[in-house]
Coordinates of N, CA and C in Angstrom, one line a residue:
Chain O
X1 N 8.9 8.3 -15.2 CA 8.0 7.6 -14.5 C 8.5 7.3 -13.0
X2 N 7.7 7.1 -11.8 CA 8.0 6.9 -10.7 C 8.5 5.8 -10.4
X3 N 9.6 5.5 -9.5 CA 9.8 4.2 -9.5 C 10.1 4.3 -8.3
X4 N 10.5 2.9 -7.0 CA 10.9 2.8 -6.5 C 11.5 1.5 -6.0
X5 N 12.7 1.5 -6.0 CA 13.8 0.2 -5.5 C 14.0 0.3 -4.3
X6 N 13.6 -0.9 -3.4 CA 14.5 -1.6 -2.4 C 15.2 -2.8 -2.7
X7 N 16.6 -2.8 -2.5 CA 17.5 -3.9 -2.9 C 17.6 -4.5 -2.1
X8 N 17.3 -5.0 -0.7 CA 17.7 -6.1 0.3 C 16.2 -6.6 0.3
X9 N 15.9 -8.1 -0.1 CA 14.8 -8.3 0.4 C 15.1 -9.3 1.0
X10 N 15.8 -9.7 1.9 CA 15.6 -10.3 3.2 C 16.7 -9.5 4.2
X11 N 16.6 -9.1 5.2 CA 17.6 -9.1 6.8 C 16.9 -9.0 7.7
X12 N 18.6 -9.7 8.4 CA 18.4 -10.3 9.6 C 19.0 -9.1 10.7
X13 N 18.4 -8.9 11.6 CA 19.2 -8.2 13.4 C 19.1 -8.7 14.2
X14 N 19.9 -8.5 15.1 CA 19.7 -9.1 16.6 C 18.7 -7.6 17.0
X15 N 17.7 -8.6 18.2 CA 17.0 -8.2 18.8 C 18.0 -6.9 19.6
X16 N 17.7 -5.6 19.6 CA 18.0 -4.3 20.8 C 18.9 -3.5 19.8
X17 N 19.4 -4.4 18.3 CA 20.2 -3.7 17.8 C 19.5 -2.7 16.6
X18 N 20.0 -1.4 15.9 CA 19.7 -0.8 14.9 C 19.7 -1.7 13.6
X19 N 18.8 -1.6 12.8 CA 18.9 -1.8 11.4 C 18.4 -0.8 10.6
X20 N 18.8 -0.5 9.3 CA 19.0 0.5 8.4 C 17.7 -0.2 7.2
X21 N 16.9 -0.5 6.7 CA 16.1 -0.6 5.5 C 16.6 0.5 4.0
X22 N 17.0 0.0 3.0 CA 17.2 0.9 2.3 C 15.7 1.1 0.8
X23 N 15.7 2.0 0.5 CA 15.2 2.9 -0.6 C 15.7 3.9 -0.8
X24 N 15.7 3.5 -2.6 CA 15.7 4.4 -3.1 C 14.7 5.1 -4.4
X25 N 14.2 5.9 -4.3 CA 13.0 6.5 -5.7 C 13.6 7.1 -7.1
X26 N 13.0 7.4 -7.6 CA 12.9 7.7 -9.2 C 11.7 8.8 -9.4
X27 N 12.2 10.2 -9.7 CA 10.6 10.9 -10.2 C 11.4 12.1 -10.7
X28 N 10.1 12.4 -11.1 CA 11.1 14.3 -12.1 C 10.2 14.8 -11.4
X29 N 9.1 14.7 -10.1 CA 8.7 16.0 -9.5 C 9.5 16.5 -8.9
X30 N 9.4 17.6 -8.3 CA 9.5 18.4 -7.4 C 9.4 18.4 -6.1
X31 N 8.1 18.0 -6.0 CA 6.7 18.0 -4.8 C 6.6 16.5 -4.6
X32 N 6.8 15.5 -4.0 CA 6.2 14.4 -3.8 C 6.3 14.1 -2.0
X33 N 5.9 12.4 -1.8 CA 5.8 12.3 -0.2 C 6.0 10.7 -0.4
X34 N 6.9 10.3 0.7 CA 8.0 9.0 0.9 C 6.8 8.4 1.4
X35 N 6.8 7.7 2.3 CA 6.1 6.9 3.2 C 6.8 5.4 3.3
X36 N 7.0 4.9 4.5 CA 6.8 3.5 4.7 C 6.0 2.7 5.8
X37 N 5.7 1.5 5.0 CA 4.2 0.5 5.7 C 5.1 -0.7 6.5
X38 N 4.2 -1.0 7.2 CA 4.9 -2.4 7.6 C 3.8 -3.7 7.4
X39 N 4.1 -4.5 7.0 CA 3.0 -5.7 6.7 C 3.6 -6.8 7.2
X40 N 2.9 -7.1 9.0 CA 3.1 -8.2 9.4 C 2.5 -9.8 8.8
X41 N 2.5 -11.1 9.4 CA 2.4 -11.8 8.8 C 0.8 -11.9 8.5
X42 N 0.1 -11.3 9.6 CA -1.3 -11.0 9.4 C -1.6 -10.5 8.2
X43 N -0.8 -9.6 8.0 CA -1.6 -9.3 6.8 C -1.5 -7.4 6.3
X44 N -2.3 -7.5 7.2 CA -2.7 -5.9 7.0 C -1.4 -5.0 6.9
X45 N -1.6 -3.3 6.7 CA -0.5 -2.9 5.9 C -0.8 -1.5 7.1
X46 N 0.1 -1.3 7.9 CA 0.6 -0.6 8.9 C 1.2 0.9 8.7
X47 N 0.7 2.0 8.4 CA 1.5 3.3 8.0 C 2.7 3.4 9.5
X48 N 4.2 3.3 9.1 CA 4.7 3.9 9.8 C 5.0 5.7 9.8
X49 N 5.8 5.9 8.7 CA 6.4 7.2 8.6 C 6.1 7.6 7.6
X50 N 6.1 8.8 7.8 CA 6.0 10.1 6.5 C 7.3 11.1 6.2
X51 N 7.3 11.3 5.3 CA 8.1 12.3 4.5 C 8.4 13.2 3.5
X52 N 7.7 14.3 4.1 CA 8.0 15.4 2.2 C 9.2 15.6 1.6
X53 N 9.1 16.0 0.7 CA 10.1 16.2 -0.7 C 11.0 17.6 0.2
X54 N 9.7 18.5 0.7 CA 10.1 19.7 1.1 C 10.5 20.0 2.4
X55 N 10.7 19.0 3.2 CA 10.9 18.9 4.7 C 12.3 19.1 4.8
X56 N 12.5 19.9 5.3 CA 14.0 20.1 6.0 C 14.5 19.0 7.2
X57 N 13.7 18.7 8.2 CA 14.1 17.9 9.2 C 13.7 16.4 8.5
X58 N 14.5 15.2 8.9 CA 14.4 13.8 8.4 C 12.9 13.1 9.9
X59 N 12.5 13.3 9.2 CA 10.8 12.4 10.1 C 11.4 11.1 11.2
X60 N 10.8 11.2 12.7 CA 11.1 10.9 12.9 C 8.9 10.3 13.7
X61 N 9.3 8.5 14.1 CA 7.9 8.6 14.7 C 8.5 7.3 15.8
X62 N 8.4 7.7 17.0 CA 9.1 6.8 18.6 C 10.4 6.2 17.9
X63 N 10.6 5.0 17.2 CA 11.7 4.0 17.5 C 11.5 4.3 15.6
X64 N 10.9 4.7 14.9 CA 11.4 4.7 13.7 C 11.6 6.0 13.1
X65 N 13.1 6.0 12.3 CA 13.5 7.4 11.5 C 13.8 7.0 10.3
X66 N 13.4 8.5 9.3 CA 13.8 8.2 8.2 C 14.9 8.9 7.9
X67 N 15.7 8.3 7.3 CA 17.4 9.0 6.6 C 16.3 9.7 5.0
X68 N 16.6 10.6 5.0 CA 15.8 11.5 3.8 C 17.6 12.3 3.0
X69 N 17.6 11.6 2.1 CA 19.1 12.3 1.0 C 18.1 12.7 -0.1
X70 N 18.1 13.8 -0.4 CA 17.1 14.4 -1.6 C 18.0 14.0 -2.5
X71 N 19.1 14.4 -2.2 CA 20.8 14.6 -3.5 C 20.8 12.8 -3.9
X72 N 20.6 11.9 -3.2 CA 20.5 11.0 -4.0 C 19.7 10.0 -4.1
X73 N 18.3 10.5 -4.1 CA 17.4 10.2 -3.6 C 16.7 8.8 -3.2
X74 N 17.2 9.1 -2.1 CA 17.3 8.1 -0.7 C 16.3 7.9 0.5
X75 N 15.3 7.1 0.8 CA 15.1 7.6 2.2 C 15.3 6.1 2.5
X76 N 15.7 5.9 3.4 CA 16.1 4.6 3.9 C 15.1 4.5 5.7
X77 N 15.1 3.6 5.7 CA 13.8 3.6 7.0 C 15.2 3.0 8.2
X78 N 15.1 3.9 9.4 CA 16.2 2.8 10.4 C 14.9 2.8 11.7
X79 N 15.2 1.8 11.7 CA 14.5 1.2 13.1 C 15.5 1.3 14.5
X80 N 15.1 1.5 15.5 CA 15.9 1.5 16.4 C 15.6 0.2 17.4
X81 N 16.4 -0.1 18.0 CA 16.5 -0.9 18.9 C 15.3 -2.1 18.9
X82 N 15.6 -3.0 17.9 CA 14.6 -4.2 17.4 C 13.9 -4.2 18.4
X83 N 12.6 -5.0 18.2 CA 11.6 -6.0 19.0 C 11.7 -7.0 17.8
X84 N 11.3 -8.1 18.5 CA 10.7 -9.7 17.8 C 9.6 -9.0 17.3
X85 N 8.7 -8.3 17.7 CA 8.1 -8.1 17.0 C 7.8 -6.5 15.6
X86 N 9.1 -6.5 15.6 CA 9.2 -6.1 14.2 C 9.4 -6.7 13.0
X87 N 9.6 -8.2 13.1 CA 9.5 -9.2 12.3 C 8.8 -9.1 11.4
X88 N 8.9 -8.4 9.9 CA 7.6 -7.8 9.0 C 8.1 -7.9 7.5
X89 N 7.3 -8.0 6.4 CA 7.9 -6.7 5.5 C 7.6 -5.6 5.6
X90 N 8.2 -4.9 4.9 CA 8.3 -3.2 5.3 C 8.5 -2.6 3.7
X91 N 7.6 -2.0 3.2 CA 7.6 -1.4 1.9 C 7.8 0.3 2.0
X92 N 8.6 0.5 1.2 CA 9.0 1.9 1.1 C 7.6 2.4 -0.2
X93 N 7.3 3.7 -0.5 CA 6.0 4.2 -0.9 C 6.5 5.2 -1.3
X94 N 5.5 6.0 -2.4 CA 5.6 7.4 -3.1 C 4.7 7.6 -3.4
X95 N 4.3 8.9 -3.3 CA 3.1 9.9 -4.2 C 3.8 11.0 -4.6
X96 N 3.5 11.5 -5.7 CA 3.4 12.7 -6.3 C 2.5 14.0 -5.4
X97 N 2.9 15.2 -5.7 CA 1.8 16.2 -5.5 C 0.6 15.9 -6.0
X98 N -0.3 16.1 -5.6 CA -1.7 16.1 -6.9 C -2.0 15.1 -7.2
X99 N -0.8 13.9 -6.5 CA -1.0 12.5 -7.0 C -2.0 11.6 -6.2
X100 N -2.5 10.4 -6.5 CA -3.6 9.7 -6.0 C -3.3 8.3 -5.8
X101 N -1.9 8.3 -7.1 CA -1.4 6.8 -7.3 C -0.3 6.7 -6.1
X102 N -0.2 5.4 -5.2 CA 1.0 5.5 -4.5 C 1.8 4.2 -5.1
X103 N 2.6 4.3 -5.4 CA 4.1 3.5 -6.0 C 4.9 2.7 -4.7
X104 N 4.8 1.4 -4.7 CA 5.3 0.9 -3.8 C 6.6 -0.3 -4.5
X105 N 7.8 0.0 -3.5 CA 8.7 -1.2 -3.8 C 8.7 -2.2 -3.3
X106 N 9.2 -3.4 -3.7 CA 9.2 -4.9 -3.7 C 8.8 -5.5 -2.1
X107 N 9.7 -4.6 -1.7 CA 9.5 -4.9 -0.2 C 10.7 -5.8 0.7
X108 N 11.2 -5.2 1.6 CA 12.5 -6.4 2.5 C 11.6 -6.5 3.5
X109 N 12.0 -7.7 4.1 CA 11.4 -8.7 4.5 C 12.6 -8.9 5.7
X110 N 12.1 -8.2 7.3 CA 13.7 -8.0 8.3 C 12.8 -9.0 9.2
X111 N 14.0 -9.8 9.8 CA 14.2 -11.3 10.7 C 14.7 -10.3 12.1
X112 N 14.3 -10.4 13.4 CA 14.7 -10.0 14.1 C 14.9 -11.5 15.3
X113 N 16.4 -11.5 15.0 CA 16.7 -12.8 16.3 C 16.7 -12.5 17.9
X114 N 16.3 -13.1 17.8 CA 16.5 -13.3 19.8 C 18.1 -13.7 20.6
Chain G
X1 N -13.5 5.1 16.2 CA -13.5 5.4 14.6 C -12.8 4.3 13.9
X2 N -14.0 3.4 13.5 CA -13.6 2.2 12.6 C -12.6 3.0 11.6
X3 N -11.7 1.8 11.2 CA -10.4 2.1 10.0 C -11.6 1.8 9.1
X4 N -10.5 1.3 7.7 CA -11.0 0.7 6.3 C -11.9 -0.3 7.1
X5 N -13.1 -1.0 6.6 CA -13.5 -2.2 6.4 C -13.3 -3.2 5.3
X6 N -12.6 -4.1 5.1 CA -12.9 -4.6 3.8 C -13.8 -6.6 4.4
X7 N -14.0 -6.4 3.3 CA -14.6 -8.3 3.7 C -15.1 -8.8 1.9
X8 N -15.3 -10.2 2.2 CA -14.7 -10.7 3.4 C -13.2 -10.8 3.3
X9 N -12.4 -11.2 4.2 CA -10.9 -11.2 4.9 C -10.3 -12.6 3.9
X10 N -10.9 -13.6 3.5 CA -10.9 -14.6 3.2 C -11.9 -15.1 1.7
X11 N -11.8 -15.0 0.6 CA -12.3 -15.2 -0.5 C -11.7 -17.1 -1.8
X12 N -12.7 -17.8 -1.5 CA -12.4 -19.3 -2.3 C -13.5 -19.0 -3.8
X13 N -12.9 -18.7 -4.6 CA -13.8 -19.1 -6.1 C -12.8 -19.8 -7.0
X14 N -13.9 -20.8 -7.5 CA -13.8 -22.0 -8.8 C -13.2 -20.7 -9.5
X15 N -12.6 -21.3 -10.9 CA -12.7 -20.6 -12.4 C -13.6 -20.5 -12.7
X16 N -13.7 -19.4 -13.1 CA -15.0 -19.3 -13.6 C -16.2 -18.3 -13.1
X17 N -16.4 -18.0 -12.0 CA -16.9 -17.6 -11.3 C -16.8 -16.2 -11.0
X18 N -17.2 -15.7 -10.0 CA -17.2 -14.0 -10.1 C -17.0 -14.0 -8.6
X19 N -16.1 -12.7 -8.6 CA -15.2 -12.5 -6.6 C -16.0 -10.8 -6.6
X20 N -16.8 -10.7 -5.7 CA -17.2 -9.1 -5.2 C -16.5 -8.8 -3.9
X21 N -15.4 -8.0 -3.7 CA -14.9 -7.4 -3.0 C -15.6 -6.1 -2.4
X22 N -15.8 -5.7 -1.1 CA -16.0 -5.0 -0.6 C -15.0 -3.9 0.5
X23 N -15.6 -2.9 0.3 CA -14.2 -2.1 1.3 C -15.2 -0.8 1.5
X24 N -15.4 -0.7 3.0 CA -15.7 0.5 3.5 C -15.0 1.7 3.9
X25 N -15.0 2.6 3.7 CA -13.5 3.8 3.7 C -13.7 4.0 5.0
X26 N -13.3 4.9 5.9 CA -13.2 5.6 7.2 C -14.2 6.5 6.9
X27 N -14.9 6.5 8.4 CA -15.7 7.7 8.4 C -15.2 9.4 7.7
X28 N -16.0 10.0 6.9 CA -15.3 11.0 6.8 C -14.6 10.8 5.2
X29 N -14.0 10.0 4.7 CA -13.2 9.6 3.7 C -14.0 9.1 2.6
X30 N -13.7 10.4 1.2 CA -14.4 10.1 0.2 C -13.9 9.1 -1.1
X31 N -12.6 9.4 -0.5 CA -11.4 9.1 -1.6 C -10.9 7.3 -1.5
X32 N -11.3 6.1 -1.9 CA -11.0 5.3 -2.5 C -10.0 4.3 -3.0
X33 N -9.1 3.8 -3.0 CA -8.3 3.6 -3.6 C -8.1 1.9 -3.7
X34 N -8.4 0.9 -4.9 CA -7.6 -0.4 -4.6 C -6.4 -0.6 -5.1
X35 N -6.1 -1.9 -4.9 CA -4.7 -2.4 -5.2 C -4.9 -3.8 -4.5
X36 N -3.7 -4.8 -5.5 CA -3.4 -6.1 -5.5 C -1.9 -6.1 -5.2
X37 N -2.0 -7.4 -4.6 CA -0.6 -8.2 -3.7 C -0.5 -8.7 -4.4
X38 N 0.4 -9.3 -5.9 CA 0.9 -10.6 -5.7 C 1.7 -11.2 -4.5
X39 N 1.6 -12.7 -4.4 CA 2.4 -13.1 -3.5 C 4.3 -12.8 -3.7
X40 N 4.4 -12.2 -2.4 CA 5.8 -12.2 -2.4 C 6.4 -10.7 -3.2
X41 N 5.2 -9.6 -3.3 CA 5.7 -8.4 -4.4 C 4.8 -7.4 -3.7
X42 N 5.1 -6.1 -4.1 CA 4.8 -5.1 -3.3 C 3.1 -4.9 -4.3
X43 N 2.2 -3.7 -3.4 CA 1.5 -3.4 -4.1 C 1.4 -2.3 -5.4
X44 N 0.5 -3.0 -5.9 CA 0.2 -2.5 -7.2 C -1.0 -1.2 -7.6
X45 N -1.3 -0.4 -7.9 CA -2.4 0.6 -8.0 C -3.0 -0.2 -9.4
X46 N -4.4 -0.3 -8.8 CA -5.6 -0.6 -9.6 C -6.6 0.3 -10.2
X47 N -6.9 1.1 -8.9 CA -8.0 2.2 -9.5 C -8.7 3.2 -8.2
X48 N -8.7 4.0 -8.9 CA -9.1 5.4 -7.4 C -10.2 6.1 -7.8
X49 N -11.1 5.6 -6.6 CA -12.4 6.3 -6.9 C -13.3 7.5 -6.1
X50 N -13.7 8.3 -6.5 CA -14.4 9.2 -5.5 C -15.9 9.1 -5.5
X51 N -16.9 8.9 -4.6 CA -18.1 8.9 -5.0 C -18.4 9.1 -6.0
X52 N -19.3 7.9 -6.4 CA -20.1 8.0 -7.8 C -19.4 7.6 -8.9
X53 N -17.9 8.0 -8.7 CA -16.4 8.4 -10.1 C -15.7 7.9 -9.9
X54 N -15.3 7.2 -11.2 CA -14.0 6.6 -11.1 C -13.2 7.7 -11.5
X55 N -12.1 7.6 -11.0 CA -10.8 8.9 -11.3 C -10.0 8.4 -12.3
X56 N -9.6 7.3 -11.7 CA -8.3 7.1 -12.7 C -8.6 5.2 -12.7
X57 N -8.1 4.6 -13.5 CA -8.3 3.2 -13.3 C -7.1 2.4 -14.5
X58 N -6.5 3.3 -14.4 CA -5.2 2.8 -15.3 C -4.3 1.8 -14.8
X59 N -4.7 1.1 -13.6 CA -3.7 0.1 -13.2 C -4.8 -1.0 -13.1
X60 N -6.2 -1.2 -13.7 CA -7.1 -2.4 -13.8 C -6.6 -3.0 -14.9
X61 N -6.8 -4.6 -15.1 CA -6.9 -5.2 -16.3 C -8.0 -4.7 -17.4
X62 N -8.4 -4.7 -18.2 CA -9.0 -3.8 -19.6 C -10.3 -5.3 -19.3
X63 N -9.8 -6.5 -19.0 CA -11.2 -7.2 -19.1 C -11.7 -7.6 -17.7
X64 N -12.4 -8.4 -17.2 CA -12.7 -9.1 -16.5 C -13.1 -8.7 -14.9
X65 N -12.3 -6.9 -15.1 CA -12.0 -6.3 -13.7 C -13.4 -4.7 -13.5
X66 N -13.9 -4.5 -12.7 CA -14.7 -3.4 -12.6 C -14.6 -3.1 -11.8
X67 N -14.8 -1.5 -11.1 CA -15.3 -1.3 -9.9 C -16.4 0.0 -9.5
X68 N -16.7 0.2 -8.3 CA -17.6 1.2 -8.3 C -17.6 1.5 -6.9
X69 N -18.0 3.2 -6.7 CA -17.9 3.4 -5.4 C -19.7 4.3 -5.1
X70 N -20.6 3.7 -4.9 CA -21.6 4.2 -5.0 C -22.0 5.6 -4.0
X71 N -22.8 5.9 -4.6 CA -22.9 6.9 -3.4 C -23.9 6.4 -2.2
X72 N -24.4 5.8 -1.6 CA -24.3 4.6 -0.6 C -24.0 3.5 -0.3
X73 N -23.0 3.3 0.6 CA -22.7 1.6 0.8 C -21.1 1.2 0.2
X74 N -20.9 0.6 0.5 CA -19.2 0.3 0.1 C -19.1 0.5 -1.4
X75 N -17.4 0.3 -1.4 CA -17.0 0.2 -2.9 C -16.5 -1.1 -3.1
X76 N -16.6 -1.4 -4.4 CA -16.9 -2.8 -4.6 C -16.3 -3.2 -5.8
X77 N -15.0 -4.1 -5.8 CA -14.5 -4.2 -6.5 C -14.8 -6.0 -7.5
X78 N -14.9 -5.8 -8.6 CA -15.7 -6.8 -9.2 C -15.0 -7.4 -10.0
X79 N -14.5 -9.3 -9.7 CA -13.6 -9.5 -11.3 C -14.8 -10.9 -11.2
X80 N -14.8 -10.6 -13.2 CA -16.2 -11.8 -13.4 C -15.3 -12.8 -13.9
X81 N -15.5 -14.7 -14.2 CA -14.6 -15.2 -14.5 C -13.6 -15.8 -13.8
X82 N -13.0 -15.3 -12.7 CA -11.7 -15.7 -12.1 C -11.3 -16.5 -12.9
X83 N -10.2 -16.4 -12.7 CA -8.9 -17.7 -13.3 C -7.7 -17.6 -12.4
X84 N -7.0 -18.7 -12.7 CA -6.3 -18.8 -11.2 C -4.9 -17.7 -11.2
X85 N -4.8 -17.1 -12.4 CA -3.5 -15.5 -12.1 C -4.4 -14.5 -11.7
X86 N -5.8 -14.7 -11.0 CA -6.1 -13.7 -9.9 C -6.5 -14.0 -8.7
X87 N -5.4 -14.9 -7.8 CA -5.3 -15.2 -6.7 C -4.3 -14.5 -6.4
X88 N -4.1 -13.3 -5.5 CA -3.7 -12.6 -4.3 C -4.6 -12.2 -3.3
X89 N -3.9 -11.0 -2.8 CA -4.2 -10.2 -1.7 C -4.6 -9.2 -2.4
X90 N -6.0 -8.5 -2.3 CA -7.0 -6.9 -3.0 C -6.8 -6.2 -1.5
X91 N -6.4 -5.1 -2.0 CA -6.2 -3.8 -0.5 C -7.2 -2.7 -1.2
X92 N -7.9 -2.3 0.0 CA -8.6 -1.0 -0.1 C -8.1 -0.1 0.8
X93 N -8.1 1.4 0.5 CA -7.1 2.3 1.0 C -8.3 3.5 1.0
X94 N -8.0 4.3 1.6 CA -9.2 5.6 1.4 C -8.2 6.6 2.5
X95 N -8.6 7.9 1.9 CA -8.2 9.4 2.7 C -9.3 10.0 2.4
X96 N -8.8 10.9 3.4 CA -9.8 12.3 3.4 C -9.7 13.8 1.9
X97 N -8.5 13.0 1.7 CA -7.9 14.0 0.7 C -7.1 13.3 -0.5
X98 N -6.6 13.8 -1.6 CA -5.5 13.2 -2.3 C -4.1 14.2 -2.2
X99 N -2.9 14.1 -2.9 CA -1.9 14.9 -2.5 C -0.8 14.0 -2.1
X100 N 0.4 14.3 -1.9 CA 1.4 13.9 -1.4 C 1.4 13.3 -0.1
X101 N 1.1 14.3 0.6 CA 1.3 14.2 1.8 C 0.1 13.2 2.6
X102 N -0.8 13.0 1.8 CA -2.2 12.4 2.0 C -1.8 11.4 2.5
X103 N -2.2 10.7 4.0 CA -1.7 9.1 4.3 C -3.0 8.5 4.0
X104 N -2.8 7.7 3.1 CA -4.0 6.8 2.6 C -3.9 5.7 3.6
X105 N -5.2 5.4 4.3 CA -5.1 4.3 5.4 C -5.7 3.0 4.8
X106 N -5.4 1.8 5.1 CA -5.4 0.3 3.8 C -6.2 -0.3 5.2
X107 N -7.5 -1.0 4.6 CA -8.0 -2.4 5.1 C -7.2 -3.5 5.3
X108 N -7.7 -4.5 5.7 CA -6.8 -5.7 6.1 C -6.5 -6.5 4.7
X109 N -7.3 -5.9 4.0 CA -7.2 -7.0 2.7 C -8.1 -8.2 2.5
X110 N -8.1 -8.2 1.3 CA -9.3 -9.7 1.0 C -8.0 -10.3 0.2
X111 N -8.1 -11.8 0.7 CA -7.6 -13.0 0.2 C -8.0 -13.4 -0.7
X112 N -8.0 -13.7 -2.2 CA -8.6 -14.5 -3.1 C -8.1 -15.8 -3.9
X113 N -8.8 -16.4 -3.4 CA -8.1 -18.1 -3.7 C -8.7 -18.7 -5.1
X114 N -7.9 -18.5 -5.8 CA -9.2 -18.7 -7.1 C -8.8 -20.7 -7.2
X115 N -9.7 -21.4 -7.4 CA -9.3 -23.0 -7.1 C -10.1 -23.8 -9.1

């Protein structure tokens, strides 16, 4: 069955510095696709990045990249050089090929200080 | 090009009573999808529908929960009853496609306050 763990559900950065968000998944396909959301306090749920199973290059979209380790299956979301206003939770995601269902973990929840 | 619509944004029902959720997909987008917030937890898959069909609905409760995506007018998710362990956040999601790579794009969410 699919799963997906993120173990830090709260951190903190200083504002201009990198932070690292970790995930990691669980699946016996082959074929699947990462994704992570960001859900400010508003509410709503923000597609940042994408990632295939089958992608050679690690996804990258302006100030956010994903670290993609197939070997242990990893993708960890790094943010570059905070804003205050990345102040969010941030849920790591999965689909299967063929799949419909998306599998989402707990979610960390990053503090960005001033 | 309007995103998801969902409404309303904000939902108050007694016990007892019945909550109709609404969510309009993206132009273009046949494909469906809800899910619930609990507070403080990631989302959960409820049920994915394509016009007219439910596809899969293996992540609804077996009582109290329905939904439907007509072939005019929003999809509508229906719990009769409320009781207060169905107070979260309901997200509606819709793509153009299903698949891996599919980015399902999510409405703002309806709030349900069951009192």
């Amino acid at each position: 069955a699919q799963k997906i763990t993120q173990t830090q559900p709260g951190m903190f950065v200083q504002e201009k510095e990198a932070v690292t968000l970790d995930c990691t998944y669980d699946t016996s396909d082959q074929s699947y696709g990462l994704f992570w959301y960001k859900q400010p306090s508003s509410g709503e749920m923000i597609f940042l990045i994408y990632q295939g199973s089958y992608d050679e290059q690690n996804a990258t979209e302006g100030r956010y990249s994903l670290n993609f380790q197939k070997a242990r299956k990893s993708a960890n979301l790094v943010i570059s050089a905070s804003q205050l206003g990345d102040s969010a939770m941030y849920f790591c995601a999965m689909r299967e090929e063929g799949g419909f269902k998306t599998i989402f973990g707990a979610g960390t929840r990053l503090f960005v200080k001033a | 090009n309007a995103g998801v619509m969902q409404n309303p944004r904000h939902l108050v029902r007694r016990r007892g009573q019945e909550a109709r959720l609404r969510c309009s997909p993206m132009k273009g987008h046949s494909h469906v999808y809800w899910y619930r917030q609990l507070p403080e937890e990631g989302l959960k898959f409820m049920v994915y529908l394509q016009k007219e069909n439910i596809i899969d609905e293996s992540g609804m409760p077996k009582e109290r929960f329905s939904a439907e995506f007509p072939k005019e007018g929003p999809s509508i998710l229906r719990i009769q009853q409320v009781v207060r362990g169905d107070s979260a956040a309901y997200f509606c999601a819709s793509s153009w496609s299903r698949g891996r790579g599919t980015e399902a794009f999510f409405g703002q969410g309806t709030r349900l306050t069951v009192v």
